CSV table of C-alpha atoms in Angstrom, one decimal:
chain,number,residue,atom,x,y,z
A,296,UNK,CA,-30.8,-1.0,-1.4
A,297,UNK,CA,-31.2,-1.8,1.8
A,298,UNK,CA,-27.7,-3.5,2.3
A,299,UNK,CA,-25.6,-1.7,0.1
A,300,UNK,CA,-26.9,1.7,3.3
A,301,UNK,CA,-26.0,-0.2,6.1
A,302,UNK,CA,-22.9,0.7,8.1
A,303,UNK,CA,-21.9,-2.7,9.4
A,304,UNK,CA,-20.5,-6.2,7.6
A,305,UNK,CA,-23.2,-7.8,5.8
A,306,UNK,CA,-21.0,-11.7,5.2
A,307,UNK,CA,-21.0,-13.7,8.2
A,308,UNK,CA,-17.4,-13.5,8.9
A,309,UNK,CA,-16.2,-12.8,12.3
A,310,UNK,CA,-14.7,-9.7,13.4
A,311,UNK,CA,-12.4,-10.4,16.7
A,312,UNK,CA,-11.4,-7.9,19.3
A,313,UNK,CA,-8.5,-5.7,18.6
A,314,UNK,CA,-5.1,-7.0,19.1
A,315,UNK,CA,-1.7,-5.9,19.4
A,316,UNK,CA,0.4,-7.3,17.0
A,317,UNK,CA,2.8,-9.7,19.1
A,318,UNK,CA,-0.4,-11.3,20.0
A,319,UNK,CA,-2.1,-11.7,16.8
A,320,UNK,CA,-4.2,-14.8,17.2
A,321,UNK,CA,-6.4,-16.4,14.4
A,322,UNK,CA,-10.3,-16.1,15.0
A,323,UNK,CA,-12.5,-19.8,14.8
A,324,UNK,CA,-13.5,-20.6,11.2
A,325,UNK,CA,-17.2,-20.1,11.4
A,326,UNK,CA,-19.0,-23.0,9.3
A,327,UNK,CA,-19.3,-20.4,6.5
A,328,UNK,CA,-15.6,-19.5,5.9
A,329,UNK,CA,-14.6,-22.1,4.1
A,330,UNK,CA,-16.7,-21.0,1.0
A,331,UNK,CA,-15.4,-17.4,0.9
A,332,UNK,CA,-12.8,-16.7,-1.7
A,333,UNK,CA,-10.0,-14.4,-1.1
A,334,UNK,CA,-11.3,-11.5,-3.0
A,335,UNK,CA,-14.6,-11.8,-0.8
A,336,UNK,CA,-12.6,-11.6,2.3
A,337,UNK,CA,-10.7,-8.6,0.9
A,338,UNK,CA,-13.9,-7.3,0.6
A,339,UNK,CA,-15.1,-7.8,4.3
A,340,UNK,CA,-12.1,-6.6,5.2
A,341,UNK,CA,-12.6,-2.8,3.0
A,342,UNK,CA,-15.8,-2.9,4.6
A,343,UNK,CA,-14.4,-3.4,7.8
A,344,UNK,CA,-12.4,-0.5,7.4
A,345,UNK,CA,-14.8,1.3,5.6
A,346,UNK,CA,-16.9,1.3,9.4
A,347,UNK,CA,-14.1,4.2,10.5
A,348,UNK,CA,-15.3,6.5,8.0
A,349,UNK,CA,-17.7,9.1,9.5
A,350,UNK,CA,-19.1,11.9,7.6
A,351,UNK,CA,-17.5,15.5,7.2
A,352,UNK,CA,-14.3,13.3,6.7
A,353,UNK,CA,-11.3,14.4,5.1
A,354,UNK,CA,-10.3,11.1,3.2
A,355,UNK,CA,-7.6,9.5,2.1
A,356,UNK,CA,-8.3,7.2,-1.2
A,357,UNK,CA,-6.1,4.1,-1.8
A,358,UNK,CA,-4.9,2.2,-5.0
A,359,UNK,CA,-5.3,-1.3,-5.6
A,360,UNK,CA,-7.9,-3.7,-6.2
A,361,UNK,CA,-8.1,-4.1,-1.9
A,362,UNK,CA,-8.6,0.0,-2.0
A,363,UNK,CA,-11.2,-0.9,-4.6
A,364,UNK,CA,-13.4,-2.7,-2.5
A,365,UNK,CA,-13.1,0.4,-0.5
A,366,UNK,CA,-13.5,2.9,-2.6
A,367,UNK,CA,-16.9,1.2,-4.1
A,368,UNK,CA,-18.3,1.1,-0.5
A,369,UNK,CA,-18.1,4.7,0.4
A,370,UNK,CA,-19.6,5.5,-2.5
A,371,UNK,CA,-22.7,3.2,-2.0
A,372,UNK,CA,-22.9,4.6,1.4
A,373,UNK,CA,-22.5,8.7,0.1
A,374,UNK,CA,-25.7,7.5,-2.2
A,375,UNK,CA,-27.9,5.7,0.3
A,376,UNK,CA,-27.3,8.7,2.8
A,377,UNK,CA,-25.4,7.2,5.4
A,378,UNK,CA,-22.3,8.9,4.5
A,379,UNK,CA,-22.1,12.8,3.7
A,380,UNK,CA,-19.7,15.6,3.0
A,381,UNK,CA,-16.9,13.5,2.3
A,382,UNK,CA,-13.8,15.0,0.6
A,383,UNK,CA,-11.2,12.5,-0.7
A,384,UNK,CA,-7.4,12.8,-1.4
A,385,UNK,CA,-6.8,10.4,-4.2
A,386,UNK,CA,-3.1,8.9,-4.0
A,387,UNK,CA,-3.3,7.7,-7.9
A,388,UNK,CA,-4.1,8.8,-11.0
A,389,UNK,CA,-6.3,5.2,-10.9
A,390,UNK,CA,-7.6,6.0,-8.2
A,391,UNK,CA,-9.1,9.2,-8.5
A,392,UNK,CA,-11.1,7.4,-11.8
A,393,UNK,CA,-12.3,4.9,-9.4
A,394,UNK,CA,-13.2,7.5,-7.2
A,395,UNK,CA,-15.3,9.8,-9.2
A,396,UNK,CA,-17.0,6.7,-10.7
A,397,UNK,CA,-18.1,5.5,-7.7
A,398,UNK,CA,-19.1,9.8,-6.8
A,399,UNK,CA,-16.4,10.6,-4.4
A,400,UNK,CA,-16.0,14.0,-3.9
A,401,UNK,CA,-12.2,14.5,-4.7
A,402,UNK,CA,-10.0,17.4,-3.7
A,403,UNK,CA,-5.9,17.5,-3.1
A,404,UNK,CA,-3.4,18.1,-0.1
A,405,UNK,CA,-3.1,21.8,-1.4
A,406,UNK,CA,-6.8,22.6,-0.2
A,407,UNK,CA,-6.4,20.1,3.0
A,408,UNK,CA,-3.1,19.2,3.8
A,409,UNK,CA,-4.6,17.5,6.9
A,410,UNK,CA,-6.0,14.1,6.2
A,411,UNK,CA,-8.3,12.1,8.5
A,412,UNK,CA,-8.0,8.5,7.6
A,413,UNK,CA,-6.6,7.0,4.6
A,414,UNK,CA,-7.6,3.4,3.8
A,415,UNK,CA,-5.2,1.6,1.4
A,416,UNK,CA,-3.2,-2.0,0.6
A,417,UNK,CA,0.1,-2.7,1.1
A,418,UNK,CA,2.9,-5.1,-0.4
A,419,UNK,CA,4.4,-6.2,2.9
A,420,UNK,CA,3.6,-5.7,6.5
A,421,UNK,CA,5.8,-6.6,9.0
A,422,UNK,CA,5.6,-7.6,12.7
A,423,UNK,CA,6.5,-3.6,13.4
A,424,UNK,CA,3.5,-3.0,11.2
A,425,UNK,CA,6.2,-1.1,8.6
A,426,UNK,CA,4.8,-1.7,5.5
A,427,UNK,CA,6.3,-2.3,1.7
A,428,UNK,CA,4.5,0.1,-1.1
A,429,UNK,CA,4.2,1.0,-4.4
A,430,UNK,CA,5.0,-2.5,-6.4
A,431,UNK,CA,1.9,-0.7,-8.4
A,432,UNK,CA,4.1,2.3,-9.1
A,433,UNK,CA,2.0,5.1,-7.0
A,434,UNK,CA,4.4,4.7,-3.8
A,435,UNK,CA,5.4,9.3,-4.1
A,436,UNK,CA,2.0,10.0,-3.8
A,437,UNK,CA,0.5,7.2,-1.2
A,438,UNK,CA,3.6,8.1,1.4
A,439,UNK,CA,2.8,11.9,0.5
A,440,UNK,CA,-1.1,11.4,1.7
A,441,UNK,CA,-0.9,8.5,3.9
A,442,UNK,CA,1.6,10.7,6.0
A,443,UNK,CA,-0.6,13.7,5.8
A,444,UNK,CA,-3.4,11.6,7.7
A,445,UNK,CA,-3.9,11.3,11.4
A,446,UNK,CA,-5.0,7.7,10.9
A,447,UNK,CA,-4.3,5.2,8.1
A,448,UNK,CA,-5.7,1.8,8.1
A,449,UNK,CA,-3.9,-0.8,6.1
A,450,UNK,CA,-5.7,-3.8,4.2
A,451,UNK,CA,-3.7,-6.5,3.0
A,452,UNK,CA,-4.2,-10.7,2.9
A,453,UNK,CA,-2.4,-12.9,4.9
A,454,UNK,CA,0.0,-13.6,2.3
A,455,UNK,CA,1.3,-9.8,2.8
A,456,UNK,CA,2.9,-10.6,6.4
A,457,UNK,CA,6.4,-11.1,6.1
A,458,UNK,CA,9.0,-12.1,9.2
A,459,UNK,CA,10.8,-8.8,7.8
A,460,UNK,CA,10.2,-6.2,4.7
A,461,UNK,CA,11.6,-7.1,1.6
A,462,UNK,CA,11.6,-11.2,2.7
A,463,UNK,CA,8.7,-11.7,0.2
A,464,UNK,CA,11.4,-11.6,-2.4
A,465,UNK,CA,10.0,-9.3,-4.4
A,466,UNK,CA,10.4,-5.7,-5.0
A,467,UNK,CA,11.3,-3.1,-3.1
A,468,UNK,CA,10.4,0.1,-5.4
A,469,UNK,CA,12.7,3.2,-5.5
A,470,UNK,CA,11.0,6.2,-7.7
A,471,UNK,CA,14.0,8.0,-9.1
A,472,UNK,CA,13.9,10.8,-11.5
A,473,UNK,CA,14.4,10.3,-15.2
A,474,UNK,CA,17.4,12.3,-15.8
A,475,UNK,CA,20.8,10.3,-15.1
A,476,UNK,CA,18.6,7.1,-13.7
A,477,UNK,CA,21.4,5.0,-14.1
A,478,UNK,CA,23.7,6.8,-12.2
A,479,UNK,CA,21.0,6.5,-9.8
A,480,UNK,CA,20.8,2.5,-10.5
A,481,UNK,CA,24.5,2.7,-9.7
A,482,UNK,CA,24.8,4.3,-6.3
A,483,UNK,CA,21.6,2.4,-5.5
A,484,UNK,CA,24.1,-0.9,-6.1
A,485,UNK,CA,26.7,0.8,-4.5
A,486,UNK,CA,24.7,1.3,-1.3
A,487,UNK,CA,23.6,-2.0,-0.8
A,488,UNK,CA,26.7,-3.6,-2.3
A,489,UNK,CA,27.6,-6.7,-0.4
A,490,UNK,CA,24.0,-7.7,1.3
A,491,UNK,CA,24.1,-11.3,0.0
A,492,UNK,CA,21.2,-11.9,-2.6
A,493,UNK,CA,20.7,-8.4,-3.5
A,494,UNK,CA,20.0,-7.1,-6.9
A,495,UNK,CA,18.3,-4.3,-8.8
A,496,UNK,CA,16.9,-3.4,-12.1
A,497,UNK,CA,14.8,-0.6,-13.7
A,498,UNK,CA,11.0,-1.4,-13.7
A,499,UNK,CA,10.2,-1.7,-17.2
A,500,UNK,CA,6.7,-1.5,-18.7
A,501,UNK,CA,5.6,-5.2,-20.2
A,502,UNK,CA,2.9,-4.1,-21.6
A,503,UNK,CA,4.7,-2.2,-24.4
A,504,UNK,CA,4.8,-3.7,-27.8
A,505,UNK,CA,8.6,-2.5,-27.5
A,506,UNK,CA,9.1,-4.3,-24.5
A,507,UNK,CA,7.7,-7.6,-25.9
A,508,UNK,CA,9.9,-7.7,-28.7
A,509,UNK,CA,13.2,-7.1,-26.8
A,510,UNK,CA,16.2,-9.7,-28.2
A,511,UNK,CA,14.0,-10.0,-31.6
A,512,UNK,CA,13.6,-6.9,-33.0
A,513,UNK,CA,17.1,-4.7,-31.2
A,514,UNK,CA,14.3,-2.8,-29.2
A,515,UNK,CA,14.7,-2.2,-25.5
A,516,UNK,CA,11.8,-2.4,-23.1
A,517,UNK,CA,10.5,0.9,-22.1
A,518,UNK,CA,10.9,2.5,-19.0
A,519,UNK,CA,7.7,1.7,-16.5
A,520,UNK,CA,6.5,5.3,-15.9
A,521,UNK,CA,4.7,7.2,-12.9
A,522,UNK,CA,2.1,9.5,-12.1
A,523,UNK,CA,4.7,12.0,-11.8
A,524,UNK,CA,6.3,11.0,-15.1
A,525,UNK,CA,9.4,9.4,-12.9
A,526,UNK,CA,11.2,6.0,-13.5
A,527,UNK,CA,11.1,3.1,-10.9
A,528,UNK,CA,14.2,1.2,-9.8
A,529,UNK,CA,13.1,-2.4,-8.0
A,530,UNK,CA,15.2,-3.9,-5.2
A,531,UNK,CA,15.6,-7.5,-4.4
A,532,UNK,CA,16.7,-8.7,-1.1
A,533,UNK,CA,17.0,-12.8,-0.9
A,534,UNK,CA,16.2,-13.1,2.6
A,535,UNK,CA,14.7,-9.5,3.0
A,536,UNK,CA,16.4,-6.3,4.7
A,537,UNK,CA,18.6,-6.5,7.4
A,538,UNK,CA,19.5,-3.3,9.7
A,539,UNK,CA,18.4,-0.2,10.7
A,540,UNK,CA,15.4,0.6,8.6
A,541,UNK,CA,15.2,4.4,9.6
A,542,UNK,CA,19.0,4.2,8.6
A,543,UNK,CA,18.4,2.4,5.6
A,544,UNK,CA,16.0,4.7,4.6
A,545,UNK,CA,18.3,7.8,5.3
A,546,UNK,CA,20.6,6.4,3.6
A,547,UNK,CA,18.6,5.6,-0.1
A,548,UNK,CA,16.9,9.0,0.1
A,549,UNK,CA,20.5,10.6,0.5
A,550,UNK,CA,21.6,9.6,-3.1
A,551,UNK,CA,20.5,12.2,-5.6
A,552,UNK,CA,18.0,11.4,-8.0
A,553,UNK,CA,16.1,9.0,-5.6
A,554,UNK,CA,13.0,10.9,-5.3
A,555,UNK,CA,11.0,8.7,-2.8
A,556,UNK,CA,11.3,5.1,-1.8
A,557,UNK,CA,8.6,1.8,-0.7
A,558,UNK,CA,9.0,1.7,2.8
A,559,UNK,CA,6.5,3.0,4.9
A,560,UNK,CA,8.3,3.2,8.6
A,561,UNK,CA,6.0,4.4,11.3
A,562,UNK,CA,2.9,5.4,9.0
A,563,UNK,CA,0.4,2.4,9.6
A,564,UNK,CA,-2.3,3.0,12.4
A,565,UNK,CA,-3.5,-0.4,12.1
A,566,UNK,CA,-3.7,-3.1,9.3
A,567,UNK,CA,-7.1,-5.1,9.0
A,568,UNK,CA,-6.1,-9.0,7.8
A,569,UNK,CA,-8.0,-10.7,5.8
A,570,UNK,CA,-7.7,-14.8,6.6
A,571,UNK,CA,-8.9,-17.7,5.2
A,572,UNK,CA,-10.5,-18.4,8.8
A,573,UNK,CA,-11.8,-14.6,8.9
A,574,UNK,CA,-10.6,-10.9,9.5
A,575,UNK,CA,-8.4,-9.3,12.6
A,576,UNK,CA,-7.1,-6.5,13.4
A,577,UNK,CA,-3.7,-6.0,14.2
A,578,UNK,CA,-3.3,-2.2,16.1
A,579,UNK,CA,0.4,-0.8,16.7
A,580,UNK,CA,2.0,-0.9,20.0
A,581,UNK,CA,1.8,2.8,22.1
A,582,UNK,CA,4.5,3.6,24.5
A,583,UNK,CA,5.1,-0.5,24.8
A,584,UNK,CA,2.2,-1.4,26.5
């Protein structure tokens, strides 16, 4: 009992001094590194972030099993004492279960549309610290509360930094409503027409029995569906986005029937790495300095 109350990392992994990102330097593997496995060092790296949390916080709750680590920590620390009157805004359906099992106090932006600090994952991160989200389908309501908050710490791997979003190869998500979705497919194609390696394609969900039997049976593969009950159209990019993001993003939320898209532009405070040789920070430039 005594671990699981105190407020600081319990797994000999370093923690180096802050850095900005265009100096991100990796810390000395300590002797001990070696052994940890990449969950662990998720872990100490939710922990980590976990530290910011002070009570009478407003909260914002990730998804994902980084947020998990998270999520499982406050709660240990709103049992043991150390942590009190915490609200938290769930940005998942997931992770407002997670949440109340681990007996965190859960409220919405309606009763506090001001958030203090939202700790969640991300898909991409890159050197701008603009972020990829929502390849786990919760993208509306993360951008809704992770924008509400006046700080939001990100938590991601080192596998997550890419030279530019969308160069991991995998999907940028585009929630789009229901109704016409592939008109919406179509002026999403149209939009991006030309980029070289770019395709699309509704998210389906693979888990339906449906879905598994597509080309067998003449069943199509079921639409992979939201928390707010809206579709998911997937971007590729072959060697990531090129241009203007802010345009870029302008631009896809322009087209109607696009409800909200992946990119998170502007909205990370700071992301917390986790590294095979350890954890660092990586804080946002302010006014260039």
């Amino acid at each position: 009992m005594r671990a699981a109350c105190s407020r600081t990392i319990d797994v000999g992994i370093p923690f180096p001094r802050l850095l900005h990102h265009d100096r991100f330097q990796p810390a000395a593997p300590p002797p001990t590194c070696a052994a940890q496995s990449q969950d662990e060092l998720k872990r100490v790296a939710a922990h980590r972030a976990v530290e910011l949390v002070q009570s009478g916080m407003v909260l914002g709750l990730g998804t994902g099993s980084t947020a998990a680590h998270a999520l499982d920590r406050i709660g240990d620390l709103l049992r043991c004492g150390a942590l009190r009157d915490i609200v938290g805004i769930p940005t998942s359906e997931w992770a407002a279960a997670r949440a109340a099992a681990a007996g965190i106090p859960l409220s919405d932006l309606n009763a506090h549309p001001v958030v203090d600090l939202s700790i969640d994952g991300a898909d991409e991160v890159d050197p701008a610290l603009d972020l990829v989200k929502g390849r786990g389908g919760s993208l509306l309501r993360e951008k809704m509360v992770e924008g509400a908050s006046r700080r939001f710490v990100v938590i991601v791997d080192e596998s997550k930094l890419v030279p530019r979003l969308g160069a991991s190869g995998l999907a940028v998500p585009v929630e789009v409503m229901p109704f016409g979705w592939a008109l919406t497919l179509r002026r999403l194609r149209s939009l991006f027409e030309g980029m070289p390696g770019f395709n699309l394609k509704l998210r389906t969900a693979s888990t339906n029995a449906k879905a598994n039997t597509f080309g067998e049976n003449g069943f199509e593969p079921e639409p992979f569906v939201t928390d707010n009950k809206n579709y998911i159209v997937d971007l590729f990019f072959e060697d990531g986005i090129h241009g203007d993001l802010n345009l870029i993003s302008d631009e896809v939320l322009r087209i109607t029937g696009v409800v909200e898209h992946g990119m998170f532009l502007g909205l990370a405070s700071s992301v917390i790495v986790a590294r095979k040789d350890g954890v660092a920070m990586m804080e946002k430039k302010l006014n260039g300095i």
